Short mmCIF file of C-alpha atoms in Angstrom, two decimals:
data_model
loop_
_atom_site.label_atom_id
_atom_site.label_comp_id
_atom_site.label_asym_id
_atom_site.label_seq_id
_atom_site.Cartn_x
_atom_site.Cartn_y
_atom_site.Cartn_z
CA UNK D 1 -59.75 41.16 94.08
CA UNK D 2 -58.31 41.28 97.68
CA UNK D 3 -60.17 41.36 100.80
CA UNK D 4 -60.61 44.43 102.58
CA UNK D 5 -59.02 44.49 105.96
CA UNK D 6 -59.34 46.88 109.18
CA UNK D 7 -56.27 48.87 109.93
CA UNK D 8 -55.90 50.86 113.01
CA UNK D 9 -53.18 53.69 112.57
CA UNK D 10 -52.16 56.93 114.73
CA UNK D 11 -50.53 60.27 113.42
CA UNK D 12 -49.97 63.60 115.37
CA UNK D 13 -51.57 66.82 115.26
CA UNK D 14 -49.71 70.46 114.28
CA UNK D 15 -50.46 71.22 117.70
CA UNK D 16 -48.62 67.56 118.81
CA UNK D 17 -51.71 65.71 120.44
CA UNK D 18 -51.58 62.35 119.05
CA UNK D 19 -54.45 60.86 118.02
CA UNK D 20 -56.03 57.43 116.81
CA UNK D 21 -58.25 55.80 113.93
CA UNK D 22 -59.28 53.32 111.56
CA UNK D 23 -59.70 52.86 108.10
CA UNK D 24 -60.74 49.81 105.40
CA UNK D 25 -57.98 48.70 102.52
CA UNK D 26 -57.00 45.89 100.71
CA UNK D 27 -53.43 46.24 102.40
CA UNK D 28 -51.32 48.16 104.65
CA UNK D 29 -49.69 49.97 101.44
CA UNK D 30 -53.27 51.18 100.19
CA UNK D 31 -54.16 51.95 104.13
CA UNK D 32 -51.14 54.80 103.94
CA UNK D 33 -51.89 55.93 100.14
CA UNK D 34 -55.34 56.65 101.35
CA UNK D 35 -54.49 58.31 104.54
CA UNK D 36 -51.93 60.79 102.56
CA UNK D 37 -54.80 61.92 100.37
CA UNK D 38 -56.41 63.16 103.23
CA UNK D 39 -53.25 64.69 104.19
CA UNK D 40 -52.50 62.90 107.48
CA UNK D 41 -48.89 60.96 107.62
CA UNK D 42 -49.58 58.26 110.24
CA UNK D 43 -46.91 57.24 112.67
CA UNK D 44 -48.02 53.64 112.69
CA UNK D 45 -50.57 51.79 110.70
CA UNK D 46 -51.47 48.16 111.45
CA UNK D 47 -53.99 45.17 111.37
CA UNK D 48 -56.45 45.65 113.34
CA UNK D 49 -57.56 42.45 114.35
CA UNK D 50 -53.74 41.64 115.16
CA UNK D 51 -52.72 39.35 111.99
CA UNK D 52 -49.60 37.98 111.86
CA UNK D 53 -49.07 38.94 108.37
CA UNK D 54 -50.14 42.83 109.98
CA UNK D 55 -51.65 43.18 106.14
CA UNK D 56 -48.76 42.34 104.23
CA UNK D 57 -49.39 42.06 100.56
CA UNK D 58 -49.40 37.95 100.18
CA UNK D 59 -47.94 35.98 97.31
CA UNK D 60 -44.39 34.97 96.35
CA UNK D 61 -44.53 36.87 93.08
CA UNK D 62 -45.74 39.75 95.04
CA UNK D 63 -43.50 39.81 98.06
CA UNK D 64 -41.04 39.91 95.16
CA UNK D 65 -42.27 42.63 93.58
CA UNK D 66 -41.93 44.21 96.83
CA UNK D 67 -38.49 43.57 97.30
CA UNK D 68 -37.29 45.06 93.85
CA UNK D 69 -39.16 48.26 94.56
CA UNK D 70 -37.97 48.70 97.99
CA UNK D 71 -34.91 50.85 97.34
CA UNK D 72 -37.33 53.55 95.04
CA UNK D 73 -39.61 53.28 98.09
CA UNK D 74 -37.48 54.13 100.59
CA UNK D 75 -35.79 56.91 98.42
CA UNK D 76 -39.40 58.73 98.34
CA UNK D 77 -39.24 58.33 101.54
CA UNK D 78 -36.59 60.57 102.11
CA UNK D 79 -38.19 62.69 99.27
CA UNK D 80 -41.50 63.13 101.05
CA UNK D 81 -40.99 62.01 104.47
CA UNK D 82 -43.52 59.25 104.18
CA UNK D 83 -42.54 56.58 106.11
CA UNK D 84 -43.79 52.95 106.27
CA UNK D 85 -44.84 50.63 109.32
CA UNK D 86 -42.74 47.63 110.42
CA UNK D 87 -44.30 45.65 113.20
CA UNK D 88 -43.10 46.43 116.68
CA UNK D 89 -41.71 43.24 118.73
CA UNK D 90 -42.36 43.91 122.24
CA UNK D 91 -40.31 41.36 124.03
CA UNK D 92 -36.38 40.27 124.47
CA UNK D 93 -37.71 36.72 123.29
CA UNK D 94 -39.41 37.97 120.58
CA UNK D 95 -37.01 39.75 119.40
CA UNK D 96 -34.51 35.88 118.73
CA UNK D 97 -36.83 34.59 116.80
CA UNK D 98 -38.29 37.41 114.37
CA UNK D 99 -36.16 37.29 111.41
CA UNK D 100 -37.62 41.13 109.87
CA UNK D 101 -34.80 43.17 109.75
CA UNK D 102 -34.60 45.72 112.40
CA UNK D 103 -31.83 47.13 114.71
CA UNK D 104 -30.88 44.75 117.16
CA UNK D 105 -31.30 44.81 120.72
CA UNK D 106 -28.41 44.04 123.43
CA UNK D 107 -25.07 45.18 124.23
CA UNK D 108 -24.42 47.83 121.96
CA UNK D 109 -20.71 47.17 122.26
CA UNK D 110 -21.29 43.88 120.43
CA UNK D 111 -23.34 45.25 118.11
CA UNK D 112 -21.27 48.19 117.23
CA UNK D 113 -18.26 45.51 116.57
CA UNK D 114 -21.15 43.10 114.51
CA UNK D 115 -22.02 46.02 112.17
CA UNK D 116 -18.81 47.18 111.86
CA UNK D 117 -17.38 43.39 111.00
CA UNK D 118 -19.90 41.82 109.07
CA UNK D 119 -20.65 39.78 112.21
CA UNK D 120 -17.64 37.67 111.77
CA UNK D 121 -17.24 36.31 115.13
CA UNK D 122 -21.06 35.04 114.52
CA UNK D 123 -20.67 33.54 110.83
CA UNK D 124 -17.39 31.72 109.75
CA UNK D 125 -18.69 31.95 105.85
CA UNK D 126 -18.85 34.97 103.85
CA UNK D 127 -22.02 34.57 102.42
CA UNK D 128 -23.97 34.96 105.53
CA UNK D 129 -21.49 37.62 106.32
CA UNK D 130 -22.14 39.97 103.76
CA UNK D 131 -25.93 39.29 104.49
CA UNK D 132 -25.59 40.08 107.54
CA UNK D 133 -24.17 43.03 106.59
CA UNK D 134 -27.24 44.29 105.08
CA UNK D 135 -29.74 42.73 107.73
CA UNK D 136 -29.73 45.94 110.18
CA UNK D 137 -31.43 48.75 108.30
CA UNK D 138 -29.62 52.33 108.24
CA UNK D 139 -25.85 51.03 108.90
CA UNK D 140 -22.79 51.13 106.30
CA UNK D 141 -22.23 47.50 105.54
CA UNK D 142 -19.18 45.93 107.45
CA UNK D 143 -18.87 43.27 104.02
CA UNK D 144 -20.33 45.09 100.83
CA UNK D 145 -18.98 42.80 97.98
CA UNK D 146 -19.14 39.25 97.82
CA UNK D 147 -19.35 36.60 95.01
CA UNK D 148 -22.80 35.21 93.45
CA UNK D 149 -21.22 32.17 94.15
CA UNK D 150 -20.62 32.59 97.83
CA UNK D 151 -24.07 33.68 98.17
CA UNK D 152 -25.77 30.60 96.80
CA UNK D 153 -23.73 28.51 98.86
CA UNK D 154 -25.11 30.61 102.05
CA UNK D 155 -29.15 29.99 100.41
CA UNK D 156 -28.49 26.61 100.74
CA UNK D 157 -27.86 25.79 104.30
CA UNK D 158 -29.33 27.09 106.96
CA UNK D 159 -27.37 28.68 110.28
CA UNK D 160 -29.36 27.56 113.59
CA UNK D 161 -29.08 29.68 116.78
CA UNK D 162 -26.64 27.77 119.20
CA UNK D 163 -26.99 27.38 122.77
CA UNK D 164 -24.19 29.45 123.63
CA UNK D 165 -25.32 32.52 121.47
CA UNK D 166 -25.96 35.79 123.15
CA UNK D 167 -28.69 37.36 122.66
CA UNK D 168 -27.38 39.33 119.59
CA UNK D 169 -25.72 36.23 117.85
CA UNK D 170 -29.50 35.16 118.13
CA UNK D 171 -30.40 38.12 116.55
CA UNK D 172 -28.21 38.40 113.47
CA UNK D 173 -29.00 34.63 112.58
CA UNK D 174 -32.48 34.67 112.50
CA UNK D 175 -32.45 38.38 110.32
CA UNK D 176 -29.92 36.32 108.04
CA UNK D 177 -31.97 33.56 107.45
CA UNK D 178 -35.12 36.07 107.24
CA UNK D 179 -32.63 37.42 104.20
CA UNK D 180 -32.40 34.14 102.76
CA UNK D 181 -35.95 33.63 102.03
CA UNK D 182 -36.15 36.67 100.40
CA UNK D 183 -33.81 35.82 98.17
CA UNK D 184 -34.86 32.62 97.62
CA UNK D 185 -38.33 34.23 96.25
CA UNK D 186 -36.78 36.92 94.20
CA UNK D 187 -34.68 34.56 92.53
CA UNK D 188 -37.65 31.58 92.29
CA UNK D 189 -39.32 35.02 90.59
CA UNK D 190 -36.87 35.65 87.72
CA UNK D 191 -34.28 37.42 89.22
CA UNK D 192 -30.37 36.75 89.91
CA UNK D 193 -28.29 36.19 93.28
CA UNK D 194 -26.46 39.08 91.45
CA UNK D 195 -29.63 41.40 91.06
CA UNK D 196 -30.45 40.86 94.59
CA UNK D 197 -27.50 41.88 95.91
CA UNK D 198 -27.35 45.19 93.93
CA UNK D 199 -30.92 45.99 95.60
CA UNK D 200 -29.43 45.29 99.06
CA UNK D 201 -27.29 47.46 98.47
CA UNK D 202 -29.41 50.17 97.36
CA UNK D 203 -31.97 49.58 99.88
CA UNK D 204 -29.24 50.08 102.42
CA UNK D 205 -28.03 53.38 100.83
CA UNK D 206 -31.71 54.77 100.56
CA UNK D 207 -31.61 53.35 104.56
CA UNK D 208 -28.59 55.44 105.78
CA UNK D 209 -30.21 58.27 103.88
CA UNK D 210 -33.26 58.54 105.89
CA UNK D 211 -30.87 58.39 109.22
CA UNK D 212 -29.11 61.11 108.00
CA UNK D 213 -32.07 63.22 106.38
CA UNK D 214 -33.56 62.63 109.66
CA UNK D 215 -30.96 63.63 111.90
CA UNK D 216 -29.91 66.71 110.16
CA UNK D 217 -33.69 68.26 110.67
CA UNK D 218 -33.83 67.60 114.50
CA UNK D 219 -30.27 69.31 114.60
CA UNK D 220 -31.53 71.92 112.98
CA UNK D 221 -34.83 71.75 114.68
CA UNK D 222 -32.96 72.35 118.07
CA UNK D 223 -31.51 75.50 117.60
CA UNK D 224 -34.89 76.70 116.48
CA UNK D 225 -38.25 74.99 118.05
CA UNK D 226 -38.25 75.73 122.21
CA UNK D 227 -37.82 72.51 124.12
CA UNK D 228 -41.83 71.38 124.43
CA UNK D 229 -41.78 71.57 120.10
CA UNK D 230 -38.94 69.84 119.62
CA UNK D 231 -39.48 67.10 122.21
CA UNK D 232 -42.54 66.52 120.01
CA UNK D 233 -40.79 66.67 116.80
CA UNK D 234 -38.04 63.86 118.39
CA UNK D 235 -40.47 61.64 118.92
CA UNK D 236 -42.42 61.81 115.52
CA UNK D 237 -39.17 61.31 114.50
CA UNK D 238 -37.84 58.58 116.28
CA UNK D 239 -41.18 56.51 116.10
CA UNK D 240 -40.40 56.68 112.16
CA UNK D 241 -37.18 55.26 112.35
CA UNK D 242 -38.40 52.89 114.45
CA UNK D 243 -41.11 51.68 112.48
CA UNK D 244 -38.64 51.35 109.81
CA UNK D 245 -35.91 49.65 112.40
CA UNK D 246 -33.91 51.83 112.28
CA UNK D 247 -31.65 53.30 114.81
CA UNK D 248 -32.95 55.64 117.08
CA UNK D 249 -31.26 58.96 117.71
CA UNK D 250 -30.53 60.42 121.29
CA UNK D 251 -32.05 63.14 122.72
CA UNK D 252 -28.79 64.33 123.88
#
């Protein structure tokens, strides 16, 4: 039986004060399925005595199962506008070495041309390529296809940050290599290279989906909430996508 952990976790009222809590759970999965039958839909849940792990669910087999349900998770998502917590990194520095997938921070130039690419002025192989491809959540992959083959060649070797990387090079890599221990576990677990890269691909579908879903009710939100509403609504909004690190979207 797991140990129960702490979780603190903040939601907003109808009215739009925001408001903070705690509650007792095995995980951070349990923490929300609790919290929605009371009916509140936090904004962020998280460990509250600051774990690294932030009350992941531990064990290779069940990180694994995690990863082959994550594309039917995020598709309720978009179903039911429940939305799960990815922990925030606060700092520039922070940001090179955490390998969770996220949207990058930098020039957004070069990361425009990354996504768009596959990040091919960063990796010279198309294995890492089309994983990178799939590393920033909520973006049409620059390099969908690739071989089994080319994949397994990329799990094998490992692609180090170099001195002369920007900041978003140092990005990319470490997400890539985050990528690369996940599929090392779901394939130590029973699954294929091939398997895993179907549920990229799905994940990343079920990804753009929530972008869109989302950004289709603020437009329509504009034209009918006054200003002080939807300002609210925005940033509900946009601290879901961000939790799931995903691309914000302007208030303009």
């Amino acid at each position: 039986q797991e140990r129960s952990m702490k979780y603190t976790y903040a939601y907003k009222t109808s009215d739009g004060s925001r408001h903070e809590a705690s509650i007792e759970a095995a995980s951070r999965d349990e923490a929300f399925a609790l919290l929605r039958k009371e009916g509140i839909r936090p904004i962020k849940v998280v460990a509250a005595d600051g774990a690294k792990a932030n009350g992941e669910i531990r064990g290779v087999r069940k990180r694994v199962v995690a990863a082959i349900v994550a594309a039917a998770v995020l598709l309720a998502m978009v179903a039911t506008g429940v939305y799960y917590h990815l922990s925030p990194v606060e700092s520039a520095a922070g940001f090179e070495a955490e390998q969770t997938r996220r949207y990058p921070i930098g020039d957004a130039a070069v990361i425009e041309k990354g996504i768009l690419t596959g990040w091919s002025d960063v990796f010279k192989d198309e294995g890492e390529r089309f994983l990178a491809s799939f590393a920033v959540p909520g973006v049409k992959a620059g390099q969908r296809n690739t071989t089994a083959g080319e994949v397994e060649t990329a799990l094998g070797r490992k692609v180090a940050a170099d001195a002369g990387d920007g900041l978003e090079a140092r990005q990319i890599k470490a997400m890539v290599e985050g990528m690369k221990r996940e599929a090392r576990a779901y394939i130590a677990a029973g699954g294929s290279i091939a398997e895993y890269c179907k549920r990229l691909t799905e994940r990343q579908d079920a990804e753009i989906a929530v972008y869109e879903r989302t950004k289709g009710e603020l437009e329509r939100a504009r034209e009918t909430m006054d200003f002080g509403e939807f300002l609210s609504l925005w940033e509900e909004r946009n601290d879901a996508l961000r939790n799931l690190g995903i691309k914000l979207i302007p208030l303009e």
